[in-house]
PDB file of C-alpha atoms in Angstrom:
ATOM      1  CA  UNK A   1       0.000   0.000   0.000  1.00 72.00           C
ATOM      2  CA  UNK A   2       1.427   3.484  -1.277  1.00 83.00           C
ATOM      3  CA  UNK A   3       1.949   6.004   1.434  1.00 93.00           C
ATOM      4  CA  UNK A   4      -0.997   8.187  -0.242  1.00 95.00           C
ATOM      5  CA  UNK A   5      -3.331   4.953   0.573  1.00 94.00           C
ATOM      6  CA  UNK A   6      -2.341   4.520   3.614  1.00 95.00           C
ATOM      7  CA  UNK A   7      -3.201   8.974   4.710  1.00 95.00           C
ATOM      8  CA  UNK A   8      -6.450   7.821   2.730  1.00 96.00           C
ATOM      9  CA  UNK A   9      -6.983   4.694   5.471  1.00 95.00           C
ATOM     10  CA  UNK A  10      -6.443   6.814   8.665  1.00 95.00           C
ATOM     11  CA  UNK A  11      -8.807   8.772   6.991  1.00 94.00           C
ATOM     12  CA  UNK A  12     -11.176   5.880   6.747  1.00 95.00           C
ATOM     13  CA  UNK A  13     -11.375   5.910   3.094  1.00 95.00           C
ATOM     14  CA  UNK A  14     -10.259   3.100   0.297  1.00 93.00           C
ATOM     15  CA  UNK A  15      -9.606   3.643  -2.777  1.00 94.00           C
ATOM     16  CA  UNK A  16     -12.140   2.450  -4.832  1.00 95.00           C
ATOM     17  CA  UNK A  17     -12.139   0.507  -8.075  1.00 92.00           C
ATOM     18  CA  UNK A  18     -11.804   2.688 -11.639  1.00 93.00           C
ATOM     19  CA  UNK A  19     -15.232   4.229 -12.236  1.00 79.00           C
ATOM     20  CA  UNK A  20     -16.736   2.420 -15.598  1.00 79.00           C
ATOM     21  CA  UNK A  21     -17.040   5.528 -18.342  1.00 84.00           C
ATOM     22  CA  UNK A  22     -20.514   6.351 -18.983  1.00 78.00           C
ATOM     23  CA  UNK A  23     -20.147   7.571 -22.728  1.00 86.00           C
ATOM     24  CA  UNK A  24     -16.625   7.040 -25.278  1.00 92.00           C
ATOM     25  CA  UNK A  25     -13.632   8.385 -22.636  1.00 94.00           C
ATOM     26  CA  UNK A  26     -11.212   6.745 -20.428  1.00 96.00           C
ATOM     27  CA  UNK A  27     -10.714   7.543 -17.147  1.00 96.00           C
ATOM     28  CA  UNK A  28      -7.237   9.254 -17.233  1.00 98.00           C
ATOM     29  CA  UNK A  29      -4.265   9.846 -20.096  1.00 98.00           C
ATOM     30  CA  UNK A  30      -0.757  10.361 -19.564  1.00 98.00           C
ATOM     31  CA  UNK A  31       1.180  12.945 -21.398  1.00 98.00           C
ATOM     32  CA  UNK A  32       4.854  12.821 -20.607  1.00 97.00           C
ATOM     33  CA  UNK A  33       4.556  13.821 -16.860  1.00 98.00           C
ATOM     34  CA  UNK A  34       1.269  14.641 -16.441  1.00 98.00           C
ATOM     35  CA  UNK A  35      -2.130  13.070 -15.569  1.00 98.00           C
ATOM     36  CA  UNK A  36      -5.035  14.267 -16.965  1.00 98.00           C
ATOM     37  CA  UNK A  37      -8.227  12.751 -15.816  1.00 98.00           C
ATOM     38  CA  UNK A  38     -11.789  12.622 -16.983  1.00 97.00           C
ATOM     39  CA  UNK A  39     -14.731  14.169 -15.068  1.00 97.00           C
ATOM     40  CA  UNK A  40     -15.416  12.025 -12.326  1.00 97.00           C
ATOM     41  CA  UNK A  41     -18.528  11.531 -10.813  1.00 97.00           C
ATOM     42  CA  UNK A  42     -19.915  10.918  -7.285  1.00 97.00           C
ATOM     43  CA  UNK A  43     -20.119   6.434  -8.051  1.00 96.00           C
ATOM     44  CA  UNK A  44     -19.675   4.402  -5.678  1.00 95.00           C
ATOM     45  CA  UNK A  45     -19.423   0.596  -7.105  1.00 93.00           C
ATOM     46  CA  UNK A  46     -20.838   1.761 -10.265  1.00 91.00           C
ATOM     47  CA  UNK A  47     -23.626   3.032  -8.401  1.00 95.00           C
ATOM     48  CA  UNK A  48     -24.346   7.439  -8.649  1.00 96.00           C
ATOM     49  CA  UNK A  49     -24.684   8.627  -4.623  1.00 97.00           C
ATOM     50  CA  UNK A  50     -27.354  11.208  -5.388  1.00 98.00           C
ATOM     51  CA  UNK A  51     -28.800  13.452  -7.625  1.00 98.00           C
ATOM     52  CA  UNK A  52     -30.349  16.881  -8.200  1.00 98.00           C
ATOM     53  CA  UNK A  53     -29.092  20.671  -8.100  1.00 98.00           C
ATOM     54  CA  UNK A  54     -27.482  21.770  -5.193  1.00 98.00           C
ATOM     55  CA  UNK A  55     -29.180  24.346  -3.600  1.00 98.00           C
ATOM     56  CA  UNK A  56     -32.638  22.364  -4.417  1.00 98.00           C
ATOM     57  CA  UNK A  57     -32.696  18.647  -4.231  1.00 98.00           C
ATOM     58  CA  UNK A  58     -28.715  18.260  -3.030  1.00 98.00           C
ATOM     59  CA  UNK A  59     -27.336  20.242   0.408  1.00 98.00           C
ATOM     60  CA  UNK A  60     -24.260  21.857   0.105  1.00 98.00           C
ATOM     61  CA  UNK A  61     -22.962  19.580   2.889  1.00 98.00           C
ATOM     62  CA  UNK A  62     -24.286  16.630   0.826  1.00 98.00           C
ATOM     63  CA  UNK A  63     -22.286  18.516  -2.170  1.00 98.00           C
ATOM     64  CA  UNK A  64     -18.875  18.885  -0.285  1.00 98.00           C
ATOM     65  CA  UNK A  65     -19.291  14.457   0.524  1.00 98.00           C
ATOM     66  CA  UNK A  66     -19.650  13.976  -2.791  1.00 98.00           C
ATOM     67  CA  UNK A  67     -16.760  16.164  -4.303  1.00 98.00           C
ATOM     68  CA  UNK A  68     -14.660  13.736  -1.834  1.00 98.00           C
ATOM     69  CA  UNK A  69     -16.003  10.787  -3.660  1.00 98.00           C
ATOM     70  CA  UNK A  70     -15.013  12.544  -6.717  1.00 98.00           C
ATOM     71  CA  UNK A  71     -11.766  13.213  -5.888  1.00 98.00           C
ATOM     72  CA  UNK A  72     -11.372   9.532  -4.474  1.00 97.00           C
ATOM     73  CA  UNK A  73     -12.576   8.017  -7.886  1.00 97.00           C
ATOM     74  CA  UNK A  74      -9.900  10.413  -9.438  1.00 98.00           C
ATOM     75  CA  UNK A  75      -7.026   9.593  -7.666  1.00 98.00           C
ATOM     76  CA  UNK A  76      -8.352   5.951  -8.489  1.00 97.00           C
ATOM     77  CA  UNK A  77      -8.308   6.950 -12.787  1.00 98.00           C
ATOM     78  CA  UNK A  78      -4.477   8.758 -12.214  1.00 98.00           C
ATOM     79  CA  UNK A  79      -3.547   5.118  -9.716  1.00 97.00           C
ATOM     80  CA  UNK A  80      -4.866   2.720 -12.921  1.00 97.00           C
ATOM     81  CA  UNK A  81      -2.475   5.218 -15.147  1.00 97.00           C
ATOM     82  CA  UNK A  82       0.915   5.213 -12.668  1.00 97.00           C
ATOM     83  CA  UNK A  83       0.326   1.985 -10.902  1.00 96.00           C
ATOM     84  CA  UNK A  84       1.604   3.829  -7.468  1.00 96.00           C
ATOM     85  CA  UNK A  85       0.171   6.743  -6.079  1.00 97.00           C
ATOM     86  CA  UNK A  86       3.051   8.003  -4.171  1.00 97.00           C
ATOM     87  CA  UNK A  87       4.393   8.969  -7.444  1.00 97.00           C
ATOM     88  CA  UNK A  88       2.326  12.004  -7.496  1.00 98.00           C
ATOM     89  CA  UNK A  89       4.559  15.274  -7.380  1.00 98.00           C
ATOM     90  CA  UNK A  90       2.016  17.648  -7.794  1.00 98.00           C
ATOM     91  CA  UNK A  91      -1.669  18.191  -7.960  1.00 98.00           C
ATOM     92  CA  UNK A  92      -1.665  20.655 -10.594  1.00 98.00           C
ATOM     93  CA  UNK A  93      -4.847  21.813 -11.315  1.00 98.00           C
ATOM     94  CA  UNK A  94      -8.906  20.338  -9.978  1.00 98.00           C
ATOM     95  CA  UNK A  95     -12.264  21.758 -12.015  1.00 98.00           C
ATOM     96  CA  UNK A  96     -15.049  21.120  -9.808  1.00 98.00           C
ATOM     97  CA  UNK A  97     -18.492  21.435 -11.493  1.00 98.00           C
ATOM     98  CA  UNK A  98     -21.555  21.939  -9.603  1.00 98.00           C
ATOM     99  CA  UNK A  99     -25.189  21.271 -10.916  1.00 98.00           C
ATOM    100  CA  UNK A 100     -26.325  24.222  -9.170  1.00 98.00           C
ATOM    101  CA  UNK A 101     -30.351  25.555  -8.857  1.00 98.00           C
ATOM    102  CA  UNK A 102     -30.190  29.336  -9.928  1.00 97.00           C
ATOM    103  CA  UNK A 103     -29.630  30.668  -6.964  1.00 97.00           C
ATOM    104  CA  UNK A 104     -26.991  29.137  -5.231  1.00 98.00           C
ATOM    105  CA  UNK A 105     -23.501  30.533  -5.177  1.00 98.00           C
ATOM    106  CA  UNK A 106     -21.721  27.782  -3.072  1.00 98.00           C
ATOM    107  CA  UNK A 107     -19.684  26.115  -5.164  1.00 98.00           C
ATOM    108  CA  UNK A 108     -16.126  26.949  -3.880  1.00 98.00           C
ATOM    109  CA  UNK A 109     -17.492  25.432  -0.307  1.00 98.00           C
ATOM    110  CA  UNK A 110     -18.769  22.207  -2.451  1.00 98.00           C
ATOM    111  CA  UNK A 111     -15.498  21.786  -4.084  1.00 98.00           C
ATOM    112  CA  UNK A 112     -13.611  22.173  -0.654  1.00 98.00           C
ATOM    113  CA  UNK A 113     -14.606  18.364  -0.189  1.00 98.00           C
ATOM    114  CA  UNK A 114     -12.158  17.227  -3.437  1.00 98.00           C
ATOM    115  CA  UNK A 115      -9.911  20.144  -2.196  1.00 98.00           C
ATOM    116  CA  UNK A 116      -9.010  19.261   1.011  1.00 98.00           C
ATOM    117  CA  UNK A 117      -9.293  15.506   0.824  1.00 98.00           C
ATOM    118  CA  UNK A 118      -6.424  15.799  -2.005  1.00 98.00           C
ATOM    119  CA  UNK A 119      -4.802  17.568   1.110  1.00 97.00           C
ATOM    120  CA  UNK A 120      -4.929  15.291   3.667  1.00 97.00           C
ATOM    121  CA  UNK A 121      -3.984  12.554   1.254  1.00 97.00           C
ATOM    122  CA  UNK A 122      -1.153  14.110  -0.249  1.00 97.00           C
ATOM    123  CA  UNK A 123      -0.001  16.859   1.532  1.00 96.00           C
ATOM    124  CA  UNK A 124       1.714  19.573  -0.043  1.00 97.00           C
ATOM    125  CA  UNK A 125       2.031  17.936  -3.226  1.00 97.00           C
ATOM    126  CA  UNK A 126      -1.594  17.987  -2.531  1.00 97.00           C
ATOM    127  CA  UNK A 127      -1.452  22.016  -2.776  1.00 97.00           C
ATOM    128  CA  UNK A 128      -3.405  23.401  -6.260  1.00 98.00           C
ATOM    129  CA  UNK A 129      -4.987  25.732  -8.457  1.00 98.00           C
ATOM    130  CA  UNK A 130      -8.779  25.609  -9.220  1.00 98.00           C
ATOM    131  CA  UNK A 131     -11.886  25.813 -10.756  1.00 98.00           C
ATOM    132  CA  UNK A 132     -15.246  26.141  -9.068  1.00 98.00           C
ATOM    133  CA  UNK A 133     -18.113  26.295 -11.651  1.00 98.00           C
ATOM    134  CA  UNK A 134     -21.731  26.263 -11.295  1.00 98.00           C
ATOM    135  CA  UNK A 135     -23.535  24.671 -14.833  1.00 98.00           C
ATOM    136  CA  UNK A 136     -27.312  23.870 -15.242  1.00 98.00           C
ATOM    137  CA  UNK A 137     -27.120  19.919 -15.350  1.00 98.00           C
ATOM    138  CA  UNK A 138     -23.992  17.220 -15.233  1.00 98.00           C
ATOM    139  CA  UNK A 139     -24.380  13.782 -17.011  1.00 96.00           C
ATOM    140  CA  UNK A 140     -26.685  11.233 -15.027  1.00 96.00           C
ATOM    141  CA  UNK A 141     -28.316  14.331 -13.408  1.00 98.00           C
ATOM    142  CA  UNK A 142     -25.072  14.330 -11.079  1.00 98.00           C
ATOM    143  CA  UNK A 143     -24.537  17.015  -8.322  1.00 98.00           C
ATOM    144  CA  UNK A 144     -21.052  17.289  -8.554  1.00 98.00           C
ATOM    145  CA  UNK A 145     -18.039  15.950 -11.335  1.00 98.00           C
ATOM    146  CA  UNK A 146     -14.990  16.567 -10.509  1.00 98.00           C
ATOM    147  CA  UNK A 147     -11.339  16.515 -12.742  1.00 98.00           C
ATOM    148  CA  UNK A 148      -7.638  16.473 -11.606  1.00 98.00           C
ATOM    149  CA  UNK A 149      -4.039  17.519 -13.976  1.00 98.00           C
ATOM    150  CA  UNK A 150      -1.270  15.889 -11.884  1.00 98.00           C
ATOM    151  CA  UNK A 151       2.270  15.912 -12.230  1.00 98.00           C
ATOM    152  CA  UNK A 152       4.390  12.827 -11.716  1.00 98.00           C
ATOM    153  CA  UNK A 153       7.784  11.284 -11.361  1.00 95.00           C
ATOM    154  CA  UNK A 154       8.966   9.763 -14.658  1.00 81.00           C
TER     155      UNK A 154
END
C-alpha cells in the first residue's frame, strides 16, 4: 500500500475501483509527466450517490461528501495510469463542477470536499490551483463531477 493509501486509510477511506465511463472516454491519459483525468462523478461501485441541483434537491454539505467521492474516484483513474500513487509530485490543477439551482452561489465550499481531501492525502504535493463552476445539469443528473491535472515522477 502506497503512502498516499495509507493517509487515505487513517482517513477511513479506500480507494475504490476505476469508475466504468458512462459515454466514449477513459478515465485518465498520460502525457509525458502529467495526468489528466476525466470528469469524475460521485459512483460508488458503479452506483451514482445522489442526484439533483445543489441548492434544491442536493445540500451543500451533501455537495462537499460527494466532491470527496469525486476526488477519491480520481485519484483511483491517475492510480490505474501510474500503478503507485506516491508517485504524485504535484496536484496541478482540480475543475469542480456543480449542478447548481439558480440561486446558489456555493460552489467553492462544495469543491472544498475534493480540495481538502487531495490535502490530507497528499499533503503539499496535494497544494493546487482551481476551478469552481456552477452549470445547469452534469451527465446522469449528477450534483457534482470533478477533474484532476497531476504531475508525476517519470
Amino acid at each position: 500500500m502506497s503512502g498516499v493509501e495509507s493517509r487515505l486509510a487513517e482517513l477511513g477511506l479506500t480507494l475504490p475501483e476505476v469508475a466504468a465511463p458512462v459515454a466514449a472516454y477513459v478515465p485518465a491519459v498520460r502525457s509525458g509527466d502529467h495526468v489528466f483525468t476525466s470528469g469524475q462523478l460521485p459512483m460508488v461501485a458503479g452506483k451514482l450517490q445522489n442526484s439533483g441541483k445543489v441548492g434544491a434537491e442536493v445540500t451543500p454539505e451533501e455537495a462537499k461528501a460527494l466532491a470527496q467521492i469525486c476526488a477519491l474516484n480520481a485519484l483511483a483513474a491517475v492510480k490505474s495510469v501510474i500503478g503507485d500513487l506516491d508517485l504524485i509530485e504535484q496536484v496541478v490543477k482540480v475543475v469542480g463542477f456543480v449542478a447548481s439551482a439558480p440561486d446558489f452561489t456555493g460552489q467553492p465550499a462544495v469543491i472544498n470536499g475534493a480540495s481538502e481531501l487531495l490535502g490530507q492525502a497528499l499533503g503539499a504535493a496535494g497544494v493546487h490551483a482551481r476551478s469552481a463552476v456552477g452549470v445547469a445539469v452534469l451527465p446522469l443528473d449528477a450534483p457534482v463531477e470533478v477533474e484532476i491535472q497531476v504531475r508525476v515522477r517519470a
